[in-house]
Amino acid sequence: MGYHPQYLDSFLKTQHYLMHMDGPLPFDCRHYIAIMAAARHQCRYLVNLHVLQFLRAGGDPQWLRGLDFIPPKLRNLNEINKILAHRPWLITKEHIEKLLKISEWSWSLAELVHAVVLLAHCHALASFVFGCGCEQDEGLGGRGSLKPSSPGNQCFCEATSLDSCMELDSLRERMQLLQQDREEGEGQGVEVGVQDGSWYGIPGCCSPISILIFSVRVTGATNLACYMQDPDFGYQDFARRDEDQTQVFRVQDYSWEDHGFSLVNRLYSDIGHLLDEKFRMVDGLQSSAMAKRQGCEPSVFKRGIWNYIHCMFGIRYDDYDYAEVNQLLERMLKVYIKTVTCYPEKTNPEMFDRFWKQFKHSEKVHVNLLILEARMQAELLYALQAITQYMIS
């Protein structure tokens, strides 16, 4: 993201506000929700970052054994996590009502809005992580063959946590050893020595390194299945849906600018302004060289990508001619965008290399930022519309 410093600044402000500033949800729950969201796309890079932050926030280590070990209130979020990640058009006011229904484990509206924004944020960020090659098989740091050298030394995981990222890099060999031990029969669960102040037999349980080693022992570096249910539930082409199940989402009827922004800002103070700034920031990024290669104006090219992504989620703009998409976006570009948007875990080096030949690194990141923001807004539109329908019913 450092190729686009103004956007990076906006992104870091939003992420810091979501994770670390005052809000409806406890800090440990925020990071656990991020873990649940990233696991839907098998994004170990984000899961492990948030496992570390979850423990630093005082989270219960037993939760890292999986969904069966967390409070029912948090586990009940699994259904909308699954739907928003893969088929957001299926979310209804009944899903919202079920979570808000008065009971021992009910959510408040403010808590639910905070959770929805976190889920959408992390689903979209997983697309960016895979799209830029941060998620590779070389280990937790994920510095694989797809990742270009990055200008600057800022990291999205924390505005001031470069040291944390260096810690992650330094632990690769230890993690490989831990994974070997786990595969030799020690399993996912571990004994946690909390009474004597140590985890996994490591003195100084509060050190970041011991926390991360413990977290890897609990979750496993490769198996994220404990953080999700119904793992076979995935994206299906909206265009091939059963006609009687759902309808096209028309932006003229419910838009971010006219509806979503005010609702989210009212229930979770100031987050609407931060999200709106981020949407506007990515729209304002320069893309003249990229558009010139495609033979069109920058605004036309960016709108084509944005509307194509929304179209895959059933969101349509009445004032847009969708025939332009096929004219503006060549086939391999469309394949790449669809993969990173809808099933980012399937992104592979061959697809990446075939698509990126004519683009500079900054342009590659730009396309992935458009995917991140368009996908996040699509999920928010569906979720916030369902919340609105619940509120007025």
Short mmCIF file of C-alpha atoms in Angstrom, two decimals:
data_model
loop_
_atom_site.label_atom_id
_atom_site.label_comp_id
_atom_site.label_asym_id
_atom_site.label_seq_id
_atom_site.Cartn_x
_atom_site.Cartn_y
_atom_site.Cartn_z
CA MET A 1 0.00 0.00 0.00
CA GLY A 2 3.01 2.25 0.44
CA TYR A 3 2.98 2.90 -3.31
CA HIS A 4 -0.08 5.06 -2.58
CA PRO A 5 0.80 6.87 0.68
CA GLN A 6 -2.36 8.96 0.92
CA TYR A 7 -4.51 5.87 0.67
CA LEU A 8 -2.27 4.03 3.13
CA ASP A 9 -2.73 6.82 5.67
CA SER A 10 -6.52 6.62 5.28
CA PHE A 11 -6.46 2.82 5.54
CA LEU A 12 -4.33 2.84 8.70
CA LYS A 13 -6.60 5.40 10.36
CA THR A 14 -9.64 3.26 9.62
CA GLN A 15 -8.04 0.03 10.78
CA HIS A 16 -6.70 1.65 13.94
CA TYR A 17 -10.15 3.02 14.75
CA LEU A 18 -11.80 -0.35 14.12
CA MET A 19 -9.34 -2.33 16.22
CA HIS A 20 -7.98 -0.03 18.89
CA MET A 21 -10.22 2.96 19.58
CA ASP A 22 -13.36 3.20 21.69
CA GLY A 23 -16.24 1.25 20.21
CA PRO A 24 -19.11 -1.09 21.05
CA LEU A 25 -17.05 -4.32 21.00
CA PRO A 26 -14.33 -5.46 23.45
CA PHE A 27 -10.84 -5.42 21.97
CA ASP A 28 -10.26 -9.17 22.15
CA CYS A 29 -13.57 -9.84 20.40
CA ARG A 30 -12.62 -7.49 17.58
CA HIS A 31 -9.51 -9.51 16.81
CA TYR A 32 -11.35 -12.81 17.12
CA ILE A 33 -13.96 -11.60 14.63
CA ALA A 34 -11.06 -10.70 12.31
CA ILE A 35 -9.72 -14.25 12.73
CA MET A 36 -13.13 -15.70 11.84
CA ALA A 37 -13.38 -13.46 8.77
CA ALA A 38 -9.88 -14.20 7.45
CA ALA A 39 -10.34 -17.94 7.99
CA ARG A 40 -13.24 -18.01 5.52
CA HIS A 41 -10.64 -17.38 2.80
CA GLN A 42 -7.91 -19.50 4.43
CA CYS A 43 -5.80 -16.39 4.88
CA ARG A 44 -3.13 -17.48 7.36
CA TYR A 45 -1.32 -14.17 7.00
CA LEU A 46 -4.20 -12.23 8.58
CA VAL A 47 -5.26 -15.01 10.96
CA ASN A 48 -1.83 -15.16 12.55
CA LEU A 49 -1.50 -11.39 12.81
CA HIS A 50 -4.84 -11.19 14.63
CA VAL A 51 -4.08 -14.22 16.82
CA LEU A 52 -1.09 -12.28 18.10
CA GLN A 53 -3.16 -9.13 18.64
CA PHE A 54 -5.98 -11.13 20.24
CA LEU A 55 -3.61 -12.48 22.89
CA ARG A 56 -2.00 -9.10 23.42
CA ALA A 57 -5.49 -7.68 24.05
CA GLY A 58 -5.99 -10.18 26.86
CA GLY A 59 -8.02 -12.71 24.90
CA ASP A 60 -8.71 -16.15 26.37
CA PRO A 61 -6.17 -18.58 24.83
CA GLN A 62 -8.77 -21.36 24.88
CA TRP A 63 -10.75 -19.49 22.21
CA LEU A 64 -7.93 -20.22 19.78
CA ARG A 65 -8.89 -23.90 19.85
CA GLY A 66 -11.84 -23.04 17.60
CA LEU A 67 -15.48 -21.98 17.46
CA ASP A 68 -16.55 -24.69 19.90
CA PHE A 69 -14.59 -22.92 22.64
CA ILE A 70 -15.93 -19.37 22.27
CA PRO A 71 -19.05 -17.79 23.84
CA PRO A 72 -22.32 -18.56 21.99
CA LYS A 73 -22.84 -14.86 21.30
CA LEU A 74 -19.67 -14.71 19.24
CA ARG A 75 -20.26 -18.10 17.65
CA ASN A 76 -23.70 -16.95 16.48
CA LEU A 77 -21.91 -14.46 14.22
CA ASN A 78 -20.65 -17.35 12.11
CA GLU A 79 -23.70 -17.43 9.82
CA ILE A 80 -23.48 -13.84 8.61
CA ASN A 81 -19.69 -14.15 8.42
CA LYS A 82 -20.14 -17.05 6.01
CA ILE A 83 -22.82 -15.31 3.95
CA LEU A 84 -21.07 -11.94 3.70
CA ALA A 85 -17.79 -13.60 2.72
CA HIS A 86 -19.22 -15.61 -0.16
CA ARG A 87 -22.81 -14.72 -1.12
CA PRO A 88 -23.75 -11.43 0.55
CA TRP A 89 -26.96 -11.17 -1.47
CA LEU A 90 -28.43 -13.92 0.72
CA ILE A 91 -28.38 -11.88 3.93
CA THR A 92 -31.85 -10.89 5.14
CA LYS A 93 -33.47 -9.00 7.98
CA GLU A 94 -34.21 -12.42 9.55
CA HIS A 95 -30.49 -12.98 10.02
CA ILE A 96 -30.28 -9.61 11.76
CA GLU A 97 -33.35 -10.29 13.87
CA LYS A 98 -31.94 -13.61 15.05
CA LEU A 99 -28.80 -11.94 16.37
CA LEU A 100 -30.67 -9.06 18.00
CA LYS A 101 -33.40 -11.24 19.54
CA ILE A 102 -33.55 -10.64 23.29
CA SER A 103 -31.71 -13.45 25.04
CA GLU A 104 -28.66 -14.08 27.15
CA TRP A 105 -26.50 -13.94 24.00
CA SER A 106 -28.18 -11.10 22.09
CA TRP A 107 -26.28 -8.41 20.21
CA SER A 108 -27.03 -4.72 20.35
CA LEU A 109 -27.43 -2.81 17.09
CA ALA A 110 -24.23 -0.88 17.73
CA GLU A 111 -22.27 -4.08 18.43
CA LEU A 112 -23.63 -5.73 15.30
CA VAL A 113 -22.74 -2.78 13.08
CA HIS A 114 -19.20 -2.80 14.50
CA ALA A 115 -18.98 -6.56 13.82
CA VAL A 116 -20.33 -6.21 10.26
CA VAL A 117 -17.78 -3.51 9.42
CA LEU A 118 -15.00 -5.71 10.85
CA LEU A 119 -16.14 -8.72 8.82
CA ALA A 120 -16.36 -6.75 5.57
CA HIS A 121 -13.01 -5.09 6.27
CA CYS A 122 -11.21 -8.39 6.83
CA HIS A 123 -12.88 -10.26 3.95
CA ALA A 124 -11.83 -7.48 1.58
CA LEU A 125 -8.37 -7.26 3.11
CA ALA A 126 -7.92 -11.00 2.51
CA SER A 127 -8.54 -10.30 -1.19
CA PHE A 128 -5.82 -7.66 -1.12
CA VAL A 129 -3.41 -9.97 0.72
CA PHE A 130 -3.83 -12.75 -1.84
CA GLY A 131 -3.96 -10.34 -4.76
CA CYS A 132 -0.61 -8.79 -3.87
CA GLY A 133 1.01 -12.12 -3.04
CA CYS A 134 1.39 -11.64 0.71
CA GLU A 135 -0.16 -15.06 1.37
CA GLN A 136 2.31 -17.69 0.21
CA ASP A 137 3.49 -21.07 1.42
CA GLU A 138 6.86 -19.80 2.55
CA GLY A 139 5.68 -19.19 6.07
CA LEU A 140 3.82 -16.76 8.25
CA GLY A 141 5.42 -13.66 6.79
CA GLY A 142 4.21 -14.76 3.38
CA ARG A 143 6.98 -13.08 1.41
CA GLY A 144 6.32 -15.22 -1.64
CA SER A 145 7.10 -14.87 -5.31
CA LEU A 146 4.12 -12.62 -5.99
CA LYS A 147 5.06 -9.90 -3.55
CA PRO A 148 6.89 -6.91 -5.03
CA SER A 149 9.45 -5.02 -3.05
CA SER A 150 7.56 -2.43 -1.04
CA PRO A 151 8.59 1.21 -0.71
CA GLY A 152 8.87 2.47 2.83
CA ASN A 153 8.64 0.40 5.96
CA GLN A 154 5.02 0.78 7.02
CA CYS A 155 2.85 -2.24 7.56
CA PHE A 156 -0.94 -2.35 7.46
CA CYS A 157 -1.24 -4.57 10.52
CA GLU A 158 -0.47 -1.64 12.83
CA ALA A 159 0.50 1.94 12.09
CA THR A 160 3.39 1.60 14.55
CA SER A 161 4.09 -2.12 14.66
CA LEU A 162 7.06 -2.66 12.38
CA ASP A 163 8.70 -4.50 15.26
CA SER A 164 5.80 -6.95 15.32
CA CYS A 165 6.28 -7.72 11.63
CA MET A 166 9.99 -8.29 12.20
CA GLU A 167 9.07 -10.69 14.99
CA LEU A 168 6.85 -12.61 12.61
CA ASP A 169 9.63 -12.92 10.06
CA SER A 170 12.08 -14.16 12.68
CA LEU A 171 9.75 -16.95 13.78
CA ARG A 172 9.51 -18.88 10.53
CA GLU A 173 12.00 -21.57 11.49
CA ARG A 174 10.46 -21.98 14.94
CA MET A 175 7.01 -22.31 13.40
CA GLN A 176 8.21 -25.02 11.05
CA LEU A 177 9.58 -26.95 14.02
CA LEU A 178 6.33 -26.46 15.90
CA GLN A 179 4.33 -27.66 12.93
CA GLN A 180 6.50 -30.77 12.70
CA ASP A 181 5.86 -31.48 16.37
CA ARG A 182 2.13 -31.02 15.85
CA GLU A 183 2.13 -33.40 12.90
CA GLU A 184 3.91 -36.01 15.01
CA GLY A 185 0.83 -36.40 17.12
CA GLU A 186 0.43 -33.56 19.53
CA GLY A 187 -2.69 -32.26 17.70
CA GLN A 188 -4.32 -28.85 17.82
CA GLY A 189 -4.93 -28.62 21.55
CA VAL A 190 -2.20 -27.87 24.05
CA GLU A 191 -1.91 -27.68 27.77
CA VAL A 192 -1.82 -24.09 28.86
CA GLY A 193 0.22 -23.31 31.95
CA VAL A 194 -1.54 -20.12 32.93
CA GLN A 195 -1.42 -20.68 36.68
CA ASP A 196 2.34 -20.45 36.83
CA GLY A 197 2.41 -17.55 34.39
CA SER A 198 3.77 -19.45 31.43
CA TRP A 199 2.32 -20.61 28.12
CA TYR A 200 3.77 -23.61 26.36
CA GLY A 201 6.40 -23.80 29.05
CA ILE A 202 7.96 -20.47 28.03
CA PRO A 203 8.82 -18.03 30.81
CA GLY A 204 7.67 -14.47 30.35
CA CYS A 205 4.27 -15.26 28.88
CA CYS A 206 3.67 -11.66 27.84
CA SER A 207 6.53 -11.52 25.36
CA PRO A 208 5.26 -11.26 21.77
CA ILE A 209 7.39 -14.19 20.66
CA SER A 210 6.09 -16.57 23.32
CA ILE A 211 2.54 -15.43 22.61
CA LEU A 212 2.90 -16.11 18.90
CA ILE A 213 4.55 -19.50 19.45
CA PHE A 214 1.69 -20.41 21.77
CA SER A 215 -0.90 -19.27 19.27
CA VAL A 216 0.64 -21.33 16.50
CA ARG A 217 0.63 -24.38 18.75
CA VAL A 218 -3.06 -23.92 19.38
CA THR A 219 -4.29 -23.10 15.89
CA GLY A 220 -1.77 -24.86 13.72
CA ALA A 221 -0.02 -22.95 10.96
CA THR A 222 -1.93 -24.61 8.15
CA ASN A 223 -5.28 -25.78 9.51
CA LEU A 224 -7.83 -22.99 9.92
CA ALA A 225 -10.88 -25.25 9.83
CA CYS A 226 -11.46 -24.83 13.57
CA TYR A 227 -12.43 -21.19 12.94
CA MET A 228 -15.27 -21.87 10.53
CA GLN A 229 -18.32 -24.02 9.98
CA ASP A 230 -19.66 -25.23 6.64
CA PRO A 231 -16.27 -24.89 4.88
CA ASP A 232 -17.74 -26.02 1.55
CA PHE A 233 -19.99 -22.95 1.40
CA GLY A 234 -18.41 -20.65 -1.18
CA TYR A 235 -19.08 -18.14 -3.92
CA GLN A 236 -21.58 -19.00 -6.64
CA ASP A 237 -22.16 -16.86 -9.70
CA PHE A 238 -24.95 -14.44 -8.94
CA ALA A 239 -26.12 -14.61 -12.56
CA ARG A 240 -26.79 -18.34 -12.20
CA ARG A 241 -28.92 -18.08 -9.09
CA ASP A 242 -32.51 -19.25 -8.94
CA GLU A 243 -34.62 -16.32 -10.07
CA ASP A 244 -37.13 -16.73 -7.24
CA GLN A 245 -34.50 -16.59 -4.48
CA THR A 246 -33.27 -13.05 -4.76
CA GLN A 247 -33.37 -9.89 -6.82
CA VAL A 248 -30.77 -7.61 -8.28
CA PHE A 249 -29.58 -4.98 -5.81
CA ARG A 250 -30.16 -1.58 -7.42
CA VAL A 251 -27.94 1.19 -6.14
CA GLN A 252 -30.64 3.71 -7.00
CA ASP A 253 -32.76 2.13 -4.24
CA TYR A 254 -30.06 1.79 -1.58
CA SER A 255 -26.65 3.43 -1.90
CA TRP A 256 -23.68 4.05 0.36
CA GLU A 257 -23.90 7.82 -0.07
CA ASP A 258 -27.64 8.18 0.60
CA HIS A 259 -28.34 5.36 3.02
CA GLY A 260 -25.41 3.25 4.27
CA PHE A 261 -23.19 6.13 5.36
CA SER A 262 -25.74 7.76 7.66
CA LEU A 263 -26.83 4.44 9.21
CA VAL A 264 -23.37 3.19 10.03
CA ASN A 265 -22.28 6.59 11.33
CA ARG A 266 -25.30 6.82 13.60
CA LEU A 267 -24.79 3.40 15.17
CA TYR A 268 -20.96 3.40 15.28
CA SER A 269 -19.80 6.98 15.67
CA ASP A 270 -17.35 8.38 13.08
CA ILE A 271 -16.66 5.10 11.27
CA GLY A 272 -18.83 6.30 8.38
CA HIS A 273 -16.57 9.29 7.81
CA LEU A 274 -13.45 7.10 7.84
CA LEU A 275 -14.93 4.57 5.42
CA ASP A 276 -16.21 7.32 3.15
CA GLU A 277 -12.77 8.93 3.06
CA LYS A 278 -11.25 5.58 2.12
CA PHE A 279 -13.77 4.99 -0.70
CA ARG A 280 -13.12 8.48 -2.04
CA MET A 281 -9.36 8.10 -1.68
CA VAL A 282 -9.17 4.99 -3.85
CA ASP A 283 -11.41 6.64 -6.43
CA GLY A 284 -9.04 9.60 -6.57
CA LEU A 285 -5.84 7.61 -7.13
CA GLN A 286 -4.05 8.43 -10.37
CA SER A 287 -4.36 5.76 -13.06
CA SER A 288 -3.68 7.62 -16.28
CA ALA A 289 -0.94 5.27 -17.55
CA MET A 290 -3.02 2.21 -16.72
CA ALA A 291 -6.08 3.62 -18.48
CA LYS A 292 -4.02 4.73 -21.48
CA ARG A 293 -2.94 1.13 -22.05
CA GLN A 294 -6.59 0.18 -22.14
CA GLY A 295 -7.37 3.05 -24.50
CA CYS A 296 -9.76 4.98 -22.26
CA GLU A 297 -10.04 7.75 -19.69
CA PRO A 298 -8.88 6.95 -16.11
CA SER A 299 -12.32 7.51 -14.61
CA VAL A 300 -13.92 5.20 -17.20
CA PHE A 301 -11.38 2.45 -16.53
CA LYS A 302 -11.77 2.64 -12.75
CA ARG A 303 -15.55 2.70 -12.96
CA GLY A 304 -15.46 -0.34 -15.22
CA ILE A 305 -13.48 -2.32 -12.63
CA TRP A 306 -15.66 -1.09 -9.74
CA ASN A 307 -18.95 -1.86 -11.49
CA TYR A 308 -17.70 -5.25 -12.69
CA ILE A 309 -16.91 -6.23 -9.09
CA HIS A 310 -20.29 -5.03 -7.86
CA CYS A 311 -22.00 -6.85 -10.74
CA MET A 312 -20.48 -10.15 -9.54
CA PHE A 313 -22.31 -9.57 -6.24
CA GLY A 314 -25.60 -8.70 -7.93
CA ILE A 315 -25.29 -4.91 -7.50
CA ARG A 316 -26.31 -2.93 -10.56
CA TYR A 317 -26.21 0.72 -11.63
CA ASP A 318 -29.11 1.74 -13.87
CA ASP A 319 -27.06 4.50 -15.51
CA TYR A 320 -24.19 2.22 -16.59
CA ASP A 321 -23.83 0.35 -19.87
CA TYR A 322 -22.38 -3.02 -18.85
CA ALA A 323 -21.29 -3.73 -22.41
CA GLU A 324 -18.41 -1.36 -21.60
CA VAL A 325 -16.93 -3.91 -19.19
CA ASN A 326 -16.08 -6.33 -21.99
CA GLN A 327 -14.64 -3.51 -24.06
CA LEU A 328 -12.49 -2.10 -21.24
CA LEU A 329 -11.31 -5.23 -19.46
CA GLU A 330 -9.48 -7.93 -21.34
CA ARG A 331 -10.26 -11.54 -20.48
CA MET A 332 -7.22 -12.27 -18.27
CA LEU A 333 -7.80 -9.07 -16.32
CA LYS A 334 -11.41 -10.11 -15.70
CA VAL A 335 -10.36 -13.60 -14.63
CA TYR A 336 -7.84 -12.12 -12.22
CA ILE A 337 -10.33 -9.62 -10.75
CA LYS A 338 -13.02 -12.26 -10.31
CA THR A 339 -10.64 -14.71 -8.62
CA VAL A 340 -9.20 -12.16 -6.19
CA THR A 341 -12.67 -10.80 -5.43
CA CYS A 342 -14.73 -13.98 -5.11
CA TYR A 343 -12.30 -16.73 -4.12
CA PRO A 344 -8.95 -15.08 -3.39
CA GLU A 345 -7.50 -18.27 -1.90
CA LYS A 346 -7.41 -19.68 -5.47
CA THR A 347 -5.08 -16.94 -6.72
CA ASN A 348 -1.93 -18.58 -8.08
CA PRO A 349 1.43 -17.42 -9.46
CA GLU A 350 0.57 -18.39 -13.03
CA MET A 351 -2.57 -16.24 -13.04
CA PHE A 352 -0.67 -13.41 -11.41
CA ASP A 353 2.20 -13.52 -13.92
CA ARG A 354 -0.06 -13.71 -16.98
CA PHE A 355 -2.08 -10.71 -15.88
CA TRP A 356 0.69 -8.43 -14.57
CA LYS A 357 3.02 -8.30 -17.55
CA GLN A 358 2.02 -4.82 -18.74
CA PHE A 359 1.61 -3.21 -15.30
CA LYS A 360 4.02 -1.51 -12.92
CA HIS A 361 4.00 -2.54 -9.26
CA SER A 362 2.14 0.61 -8.25
CA GLU A 363 -0.53 -0.14 -10.86
CA LYS A 364 -0.88 -3.72 -9.63
CA VAL A 365 -1.47 -2.44 -6.12
CA HIS A 366 -3.95 0.12 -7.45
CA VAL A 367 -6.08 -2.58 -9.08
CA ASN A 368 -6.02 -4.58 -5.85
CA LEU A 369 -7.04 -1.51 -3.85
CA LEU A 370 -10.03 -1.06 -6.15
CA ILE A 371 -10.93 -4.71 -5.51
CA LEU A 372 -10.56 -4.24 -1.76
CA GLU A 373 -12.79 -1.18 -1.56
CA ALA A 374 -15.42 -2.30 -4.09
CA ARG A 375 -15.79 -5.64 -2.35
CA MET A 376 -16.00 -4.06 1.09
CA GLN A 377 -18.66 -1.61 -0.03
CA ALA A 378 -20.67 -4.42 -1.66
CA GLU A 379 -20.74 -6.41 1.60
CA LEU A 380 -21.64 -3.30 3.60
CA LEU A 381 -24.50 -2.41 1.26
CA TYR A 382 -26.15 -5.80 1.69
CA ALA A 383 -25.61 -5.95 5.45
CA LEU A 384 -26.71 -2.38 6.11
CA GLN A 385 -29.77 -2.76 3.91
CA ALA A 386 -30.78 -5.84 5.94
CA ILE A 387 -30.30 -3.88 9.16
CA THR A 388 -32.39 -1.02 7.77
CA GLN A 389 -35.17 -3.42 6.79
CA TYR A 390 -35.10 -4.90 10.30
CA MET A 391 -35.30 -1.45 11.88
CA ILE A 392 -38.32 -0.33 9.83
CA SER A 393 -40.22 -3.64 9.96
#
